[in-house]
Amino acid sequence: MSSKRTLVIDGNNMSARFANAYVLTTSNGVLSGVVYGILYFIRRFLKRKTPYQYHRIIYAFDSPKVVEFRRELYPEYKSQREQQRKKRKSLENFYYSYLVQTETLKRVLPKLNIIPLILPGYEADDAVYKIIKALPDEEFVIYSNDKDFHQMISKRVVVAKPHHKLPKENYIDKKPKYFLIQRALQGDASDNIKGVPQIGEKRAQQIVDEVGEKKLSLFLQNIHKCPKYHERLEEHKGVIRRNYRLMSLSYAYKTYTSGIKGIYAVSYTHLT
């Protein structure tokens, strides 16, 4: 495989990280830590020696107005974030500043030959998944510590997971064997997705190893292979199916996003 790849930066993930790291303001008192942090990071990253060379950079954003198909599946999806902002004025102010700086980034990045990527109505990982499907001959590195991107790992997609101290990262090129089913069992607290009761990461790993099925339908048919948790899994099959659909980028693509033609600030002609 070629060492030249497209670098995709998970914009929401990185922007939130720098919003906490840099509390900076302009001479007019406007918060600018996110913009400074992102531009500083990209400059430093491209100067360092990494396993890959990049001929294109894409910066993926969540759409400002997200289609509620995940909340139709699960009304509590990410609901804790809005509740926290309403309870704490400081968080509400922080979130507003973050949105303002995000809009600034959308204007600044194209001037640096960095492509802002937004799929109207959807989250950043949905947009990245769609671009990867649309460009089957392209190779990618996705820069993010969001585990949702691990389901995209393949021979042509690598995830660069940043350390808690930049600038360092681990390059993950092998997808966990039963990744999505394990995630569906344990849930995801960051998105307020509740898993099977009393099943955390270690127990979920134990269960998927014992059942030994990658496909959800076969997994649910064979949960008897895990007698210790069989009754609990049987009782919560609906939760497992729901969580799988919530987390599966392939499901979102096949069901909702595959037919969408327009991508704000990006057209496929820019990428080929």
CSV table of N, CA and C in Angstrom, one decimal, residues 145-260:
chain,number,residue,atom,x,y,z
A,145,ASN,N,-9.4,10.2,19.1
A,145,ASN,CA,-9.5,9.2,20.2
A,145,ASN,C,-10.9,8.7,20.4
A,146,ASP,N,-11.8,9.0,19.5
A,146,ASP,CA,-13.1,8.5,19.5
A,146,ASP,C,-13.2,7.0,19.0
A,147,LYS,N,-13.6,6.1,19.9
A,147,LYS,CA,-13.6,4.7,19.5
A,147,LYS,C,-14.5,4.3,18.4
A,148,ASP,N,-15.5,5.2,18.1
A,148,ASP,CA,-16.4,4.9,17.0
A,148,ASP,C,-15.7,4.7,15.7
A,149,PHE,N,-14.6,5.4,15.5
A,149,PHE,CA,-13.8,5.3,14.2
A,149,PHE,C,-13.1,4.0,14.1
A,150,HIS,N,-13.0,3.2,15.1
A,150,HIS,CA,-12.3,1.9,15.0
A,150,HIS,C,-13.0,1.0,14.1
A,151,GLN,N,-14.3,1.2,13.9
A,151,GLN,CA,-15.1,0.2,13.1
A,151,GLN,C,-14.7,0.5,11.6
A,152,MET,N,-14.0,1.6,11.3
A,152,MET,CA,-13.6,1.9,9.9
A,152,MET,C,-12.3,1.3,9.5
A,153,ILE,N,-11.5,0.8,10.5
A,153,ILE,CA,-10.2,0.3,10.3
A,153,ILE,C,-10.2,-0.9,9.2
A,154,SER,N,-9.3,-0.8,8.3
A,154,SER,CA,-9.2,-1.8,7.2
A,154,SER,C,-7.8,-1.7,6.6
A,155,LYS,N,-7.6,-2.4,5.5
A,155,LYS,CA,-6.3,-2.3,4.9
A,155,LYS,C,-5.9,-0.9,4.4
A,156,ARG,N,-7.0,-0.1,4.2
A,156,ARG,CA,-6.7,1.3,3.7
A,156,ARG,C,-7.1,2.4,4.6
A,157,VAL,N,-7.5,2.0,5.9
A,157,VAL,CA,-7.8,3.0,6.9
A,157,VAL,C,-7.2,2.7,8.2
A,158,VAL,N,-6.4,3.7,8.7
A,158,VAL,CA,-5.7,3.5,10.0
A,158,VAL,C,-6.2,4.6,10.9
A,159,VAL,N,-6.3,4.4,12.2
A,159,VAL,CA,-6.7,5.4,13.1
A,159,VAL,C,-5.5,5.8,13.9
A,160,ALA,N,-5.2,7.1,14.0
A,160,ALA,CA,-4.2,7.6,14.8
A,160,ALA,C,-4.8,8.1,16.1
A,161,LYS,N,-4.5,7.4,17.2
A,161,LYS,CA,-5.1,7.8,18.5
A,161,LYS,C,-4.1,8.7,19.3
A,162,PRO,N,-4.5,9.9,19.5
A,162,PRO,CA,-3.6,10.8,20.2
A,162,PRO,C,-3.4,10.4,21.7
A,163,HIS,N,-2.2,10.6,22.2
A,163,HIS,CA,-1.9,10.4,23.6
A,163,HIS,C,-2.6,11.6,24.4
A,164,HIS,N,-2.6,11.5,25.7
A,164,HIS,CA,-3.2,12.6,26.5
A,164,HIS,C,-2.3,13.8,26.5
A,165,LYS,N,-1.0,13.6,26.1
A,165,LYS,CA,-0.1,14.7,25.9
A,165,LYS,C,0.3,14.7,24.5
A,166,LEU,N,-0.1,15.8,23.8
A,166,LEU,CA,0.4,15.9,22.4
A,166,LEU,C,1.8,16.4,22.4
A,167,PRO,N,2.6,16.1,21.3
A,167,PRO,CA,2.2,15.5,20.1
A,167,PRO,C,2.7,14.1,20.0
A,168,LYS,N,1.9,13.1,20.4
A,168,LYS,CA,2.2,11.7,20.3
A,168,LYS,C,0.9,11.0,20.0
A,169,GLU,N,1.0,9.8,19.3
A,169,GLU,CA,-0.2,9.1,18.9
A,169,GLU,C,0.2,7.6,18.7
A,170,ASN,N,-0.8,6.7,18.9
A,170,ASN,CA,-0.7,5.3,18.5
A,170,ASN,C,-1.4,5.1,17.2
A,171,TYR,N,-0.8,4.4,16.3
A,171,TYR,CA,-1.4,4.1,15.1
A,171,TYR,C,-2.0,2.7,15.2
A,172,ILE,N,-3.4,2.6,15.0
A,172,ILE,CA,-4.1,1.4,15.1
A,172,ILE,C,-4.5,0.9,13.7
A,173,ASP,N,-4.0,-0.2,13.3
A,173,ASP,CA,-4.3,-0.7,12.0
A,173,ASP,C,-5.1,-2.1,12.0
A,174,LYS,N,-5.4,-2.5,13.1
A,174,LYS,CA,-6.2,-3.8,13.2
A,174,LYS,C,-7.5,-3.5,14.0
A,175,LYS,N,-8.6,-3.8,13.3
A,175,LYS,CA,-9.9,-3.6,14.0
A,175,LYS,C,-10.1,-4.8,15.0
A,176,PRO,N,-10.6,-4.4,16.2
A,176,PRO,CA,-10.9,-5.5,17.2
A,176,PRO,C,-11.9,-6.4,16.6
A,177,LYS,N,-11.8,-7.7,16.9
A,177,LYS,CA,-12.5,-8.8,16.2
A,177,LYS,C,-14.0,-8.6,16.3
A,178,TYR,N,-14.5,-8.3,17.5
A,178,TYR,CA,-16.0,-8.3,17.7
A,178,TYR,C,-16.3,-6.9,18.2
A,179,PHE,N,-15.7,-5.9,17.6
A,179,PHE,CA,-15.8,-4.5,18.1
A,179,PHE,C,-17.2,-4.0,18.3
A,180,LEU,N,-18.1,-4.0,17.3
A,180,LEU,CA,-19.4,-3.4,17.5
A,180,LEU,C,-20.3,-4.1,18.4
A,181,ILE,N,-20.2,-5.5,18.4
A,181,ILE,CA,-21.1,-6.2,19.4
A,181,ILE,C,-20.6,-6.0,20.8
A,182,GLN,N,-19.3,-5.9,21.0
A,182,GLN,CA,-18.8,-5.6,22.3
A,182,GLN,C,-19.3,-4.3,22.8
A,183,ARG,N,-19.2,-3.3,21.9
A,183,ARG,CA,-19.7,-1.9,22.3
A,183,ARG,C,-21.2,-1.9,22.6
A,184,ALA,N,-21.9,-2.7,21.8
A,184,ALA,CA,-23.4,-2.7,22.0
A,184,ALA,C,-23.7,-3.3,23.4
A,185,LEU,N,-22.9,-4.3,23.8
A,185,LEU,CA,-23.1,-4.9,25.1
A,185,LEU,C,-22.9,-3.9,26.2
A,186,GLN,N,-21.7,-3.2,26.1
A,186,GLN,CA,-21.3,-2.4,27.3
A,186,GLN,C,-21.9,-1.0,27.2
A,187,GLY,N,-22.4,-0.5,26.1
A,187,GLY,CA,-22.9,0.8,26.0
A,187,GLY,C,-21.8,1.9,25.8
A,188,ASP,N,-22.2,3.1,25.8
A,188,ASP,CA,-21.2,4.2,25.7
A,188,ASP,C,-21.7,5.4,26.6
A,189,ALA,N,-21.1,5.6,27.7
A,189,ALA,CA,-21.5,6.6,28.6
A,189,ALA,C,-21.4,8.0,28.0
A,190,SER,N,-20.4,8.2,27.2
A,190,SER,CA,-20.2,9.6,26.6
A,190,SER,C,-21.4,10.0,25.7
A,191,ASP,N,-22.1,9.0,25.1
A,191,ASP,CA,-23.3,9.3,24.3
A,191,ASP,C,-24.6,9.0,25.1
A,192,ASN,N,-24.4,8.7,26.3
A,192,ASN,CA,-25.6,8.3,27.2
A,192,ASN,C,-26.3,7.1,26.7
A,193,ILE,N,-25.6,6.1,26.1
A,193,ILE,CA,-26.1,4.9,25.6
A,193,ILE,C,-25.9,3.8,26.7
A,194,LYS,N,-27.0,3.4,27.3
A,194,LYS,CA,-26.9,2.4,28.3
A,194,LYS,C,-26.8,1.0,27.7
A,195,GLY,N,-25.9,0.2,28.3
A,195,GLY,CA,-25.7,-1.2,27.8
A,195,GLY,C,-26.5,-2.2,28.6
A,196,VAL,N,-26.1,-3.4,28.5
A,196,VAL,CA,-26.7,-4.5,29.3
A,196,VAL,C,-26.3,-4.3,30.7
A,197,PRO,N,-27.2,-4.3,31.7
A,197,PRO,CA,-26.8,-4.1,33.1
A,197,PRO,C,-25.7,-5.0,33.6
A,198,GLN,N,-24.8,-4.4,34.3
A,198,GLN,CA,-23.6,-5.1,34.9
A,198,GLN,C,-22.7,-5.7,33.9
A,199,ILE,N,-22.7,-5.2,32.6
A,199,ILE,CA,-21.8,-5.7,31.6
A,199,ILE,C,-20.9,-4.5,31.2
A,200,GLY,N,-19.6,-4.5,31.7
A,200,GLY,CA,-18.7,-3.5,31.4
A,200,GLY,C,-17.7,-4.0,30.3
A,201,GLU,N,-16.6,-3.3,30.1
A,201,GLU,CA,-15.7,-3.7,29.0
A,201,GLU,C,-15.2,-5.1,29.1
A,202,LYS,N,-14.7,-5.5,30.3
A,202,LYS,CA,-14.1,-6.8,30.5
A,202,LYS,C,-15.1,-7.9,30.3
A,203,ARG,N,-16.3,-7.8,30.9
A,203,ARG,CA,-17.3,-8.8,30.7
A,203,ARG,C,-17.8,-8.9,29.3
A,204,ALA,N,-17.9,-7.8,28.6
A,204,ALA,CA,-18.3,-7.8,27.2
A,204,ALA,C,-17.3,-8.5,26.4
A,205,GLN,N,-16.0,-8.2,26.6
A,205,GLN,CA,-15.0,-8.9,25.9
A,205,GLN,C,-15.0,-10.4,26.1
A,206,GLN,N,-15.3,-10.8,27.4
A,206,GLN,CA,-15.4,-12.3,27.7
A,206,GLN,C,-16.6,-12.9,26.9
A,207,ILE,N,-17.7,-12.2,26.9
A,207,ILE,CA,-18.9,-12.7,26.3
A,207,ILE,C,-18.7,-12.9,24.8
A,208,VAL,N,-18.2,-11.9,24.1
A,208,VAL,CA,-18.0,-12.0,22.6
A,208,VAL,C,-17.0,-13.1,22.3
A,209,ASP,N,-16.0,-13.2,23.1
A,209,ASP,CA,-15.0,-14.3,22.8
A,209,ASP,C,-15.6,-15.7,23.0
A,210,GLU,N,-16.5,-15.8,24.0
A,210,GLU,CA,-17.1,-17.1,24.2
A,210,GLU,C,-18.1,-17.5,23.1
A,211,VAL,N,-18.9,-16.4,22.7
A,211,VAL,CA,-19.9,-16.7,21.7
A,211,VAL,C,-19.3,-16.8,20.3
A,212,GLY,N,-18.3,-16.0,20.0
A,212,GLY,CA,-17.4,-16.2,18.8
A,212,GLY,C,-18.1,-15.9,17.5
A,213,GLU,N,-19.0,-14.9,17.5
A,213,GLU,CA,-19.7,-14.6,16.2
A,213,GLU,C,-19.6,-13.1,16.0
A,214,LYS,N,-19.2,-12.7,14.7
A,214,LYS,CA,-19.0,-11.3,14.4
A,214,LYS,C,-20.4,-10.7,13.9
A,215,LYS,N,-21.2,-11.5,13.4
A,215,LYS,CA,-22.5,-11.0,12.8
A,215,LYS,C,-23.5,-10.9,14.0
A,216,LEU,N,-24.2,-9.8,14.1
A,216,LEU,CA,-25.2,-9.6,15.2
A,216,LEU,C,-26.2,-10.7,15.3
A,217,SER,N,-26.8,-11.0,14.2
A,217,SER,CA,-27.9,-12.0,14.2
A,217,SER,C,-27.4,-13.4,14.7
A,218,LEU,N,-26.2,-13.8,14.2
A,218,LEU,CA,-25.6,-15.0,14.7
A,218,LEU,C,-25.2,-15.0,16.1
A,219,PHE,N,-24.7,-13.8,16.6
A,219,PHE,CA,-24.4,-13.7,18.0
A,219,PHE,C,-25.6,-13.9,18.8
A,220,LEU,N,-26.7,-13.2,18.5
A,220,LEU,CA,-28.0,-13.3,19.3
A,220,LEU,C,-28.5,-14.8,19.3
A,221,GLN,N,-28.3,-15.5,18.2
A,221,GLN,CA,-28.8,-16.9,18.1
A,221,GLN,C,-27.9,-17.8,19.0
A,222,ASN,N,-26.7,-17.4,19.3
A,222,ASN,CA,-25.7,-18.3,19.9
A,222,ASN,C,-25.3,-17.8,21.3
A,223,ILE,N,-26.1,-17.0,22.0
A,223,ILE,CA,-25.7,-16.5,23.3
A,223,ILE,C,-25.8,-17.6,24.3
A,224,HIS,N,-26.4,-18.8,24.0
A,224,HIS,CA,-26.3,-19.9,24.9
A,224,HIS,C,-24.9,-20.4,25.1
A,225,LYS,N,-24.0,-20.1,24.2
A,225,LYS,CA,-22.6,-20.5,24.4
A,225,LYS,C,-21.9,-19.8,25.6
A,226,CYS,N,-22.6,-18.8,26.1
A,226,CYS,CA,-22.1,-18.1,27.3
A,226,CYS,C,-23.1,-18.3,28.4
A,227,PRO,N,-23.1,-19.5,29.0
A,227,PRO,CA,-24.1,-19.8,30.0
A,227,PRO,C,-24.2,-18.9,31.2
A,228,LYS,N,-23.1,-18.3,31.6
A,228,LYS,CA,-23.0,-17.5,32.8
A,228,LYS,C,-23.9,-16.2,32.7
A,229,TYR,N,-24.0,-15.7,31.4
A,229,TYR,CA,-24.7,-14.5,31.2
A,229,TYR,C,-25.9,-14.7,30.2
A,230,HIS,N,-26.2,-16.0,29.9
A,230,HIS,CA,-27.2,-16.3,28.9
A,230,HIS,C,-28.5,-15.6,29.2
A,231,GLU,N,-29.0,-15.8,30.4
A,231,GLU,CA,-30.3,-15.3,30.8
A,231,GLU,C,-30.4,-13.7,30.7
A,232,ARG,N,-29.3,-13.1,31.1
A,232,ARG,CA,-29.3,-11.6,31.1
A,232,ARG,C,-29.3,-11.1,29.6
A,233,LEU,N,-28.5,-11.8,28.8
A,233,LEU,CA,-28.4,-11.4,27.4
A,233,LEU,C,-29.7,-11.6,26.7
A,234,GLU,N,-30.4,-12.8,27.0
A,234,GLU,CA,-31.7,-13.1,26.4
A,234,GLU,C,-32.7,-12.0,26.7
A,235,GLU,N,-32.7,-11.6,28.0
A,235,GLU,CA,-33.6,-10.6,28.5
A,235,GLU,C,-33.4,-9.2,27.8
A,236,HIS,N,-32.1,-8.9,27.4
A,236,HIS,CA,-31.8,-7.6,26.9
A,236,HIS,C,-31.4,-7.6,25.4
A,237,LYS,N,-31.9,-8.6,24.6
A,237,LYS,CA,-31.7,-8.6,23.2
A,237,LYS,C,-32.1,-7.3,22.5
A,238,GLY,N,-33.2,-6.8,22.9
A,238,GLY,CA,-33.6,-5.5,22.3
A,238,GLY,C,-32.7,-4.4,22.5
A,239,VAL,N,-32.1,-4.3,23.7
A,239,VAL,CA,-31.1,-3.3,24.0
A,239,VAL,C,-29.8,-3.5,23.1
A,240,ILE,N,-29.4,-4.7,23.0
A,240,ILE,CA,-28.2,-5.0,22.1
A,240,ILE,C,-28.5,-4.6,20.7
A,241,ARG,N,-29.7,-5.0,20.2
A,241,ARG,CA,-30.0,-4.6,18.8
A,241,ARG,C,-30.0,-3.1,18.6
A,242,ARG,N,-30.7,-2.4,19.6
A,242,ARG,CA,-30.8,-0.9,19.5
A,242,ARG,C,-29.4,-0.3,19.5
A,243,ASN,N,-28.6,-0.7,20.5
A,243,ASN,CA,-27.2,-0.1,20.6
A,243,ASN,C,-26.4,-0.4,19.4
A,244,TYR,N,-26.5,-1.5,18.8
A,244,TYR,CA,-25.8,-1.9,17.6
A,244,TYR,C,-26.1,-0.9,16.5
A,245,ARG,N,-27.4,-0.6,16.3
A,245,ARG,CA,-27.9,0.3,15.3
A,245,ARG,C,-27.4,1.7,15.6
A,246,LEU,N,-27.5,2.1,16.8
A,246,LEU,CA,-27.0,3.5,17.2
A,246,LEU,C,-25.6,3.7,16.9
A,247,MET,N,-24.8,2.7,17.1
A,247,MET,CA,-23.3,2.8,17.0
A,247,MET,C,-22.8,2.5,15.6
A,248,SER,N,-23.5,1.7,14.8
A,248,SER,CA,-23.0,1.2,13.6
A,248,SER,C,-23.0,2.3,12.5
A,249,LEU,N,-21.8,2.7,12.0
A,249,LEU,CA,-21.8,3.7,10.9
A,249,LEU,C,-22.2,3.1,9.6
A,250,SER,N,-22.0,1.8,9.5
A,250,SER,CA,-22.5,1.1,8.3
A,250,SER,C,-24.0,1.1,8.2
A,251,TYR,N,-24.7,0.9,9.4
A,251,TYR,CA,-26.1,0.9,9.4
A,251,TYR,C,-26.6,2.3,9.0
A,252,ALA,N,-26.0,3.4,9.6
A,252,ALA,CA,-26.4,4.7,9.3
A,252,ALA,C,-26.2,5.0,7.8
A,253,TYR,N,-25.1,4.5,7.3
A,253,TYR,CA,-24.8,4.8,5.8
A,253,TYR,C,-25.9,4.1,4.9
A,254,LYS,N,-26.1,2.8,5.2
A,254,LYS,CA,-27.0,2.0,4.3
A,254,LYS,C,-28.5,2.5,4.5
A,255,THR,N,-28.8,3.0,5.7
A,255,THR,CA,-30.2,3.3,5.9
A,255,THR,C,-30.5,4.8,5.6
A,256,TYR,N,-29.5,5.7,5.9
A,256,TYR,CA,-29.8,7.1,5.8
A,256,TYR,C,-28.9,7.9,4.8
A,257,THR,N,-27.6,7.7,4.9
A,257,THR,CA,-26.7,8.7,4.3
A,257,THR,C,-26.2,8.3,2.9
A,258,SER,N,-26.4,7.1,2.4
A,258,SER,CA,-25.8,6.6,1.2
A,258,SER,C,-26.4,7.4,0.0
A,259,GLY,N,-27.7,7.8,0.1
A,259,GLY,CA,-28.3,8.5,-1.0
A,259,GLY,C,-28.1,10.0,-1.0
A,260,ILE,N,-27.4,10.6,0.0
A,260,ILE,CA,-27.2,12.0,0.1
A,260,ILE,C,-26.1,12.4,-0.9
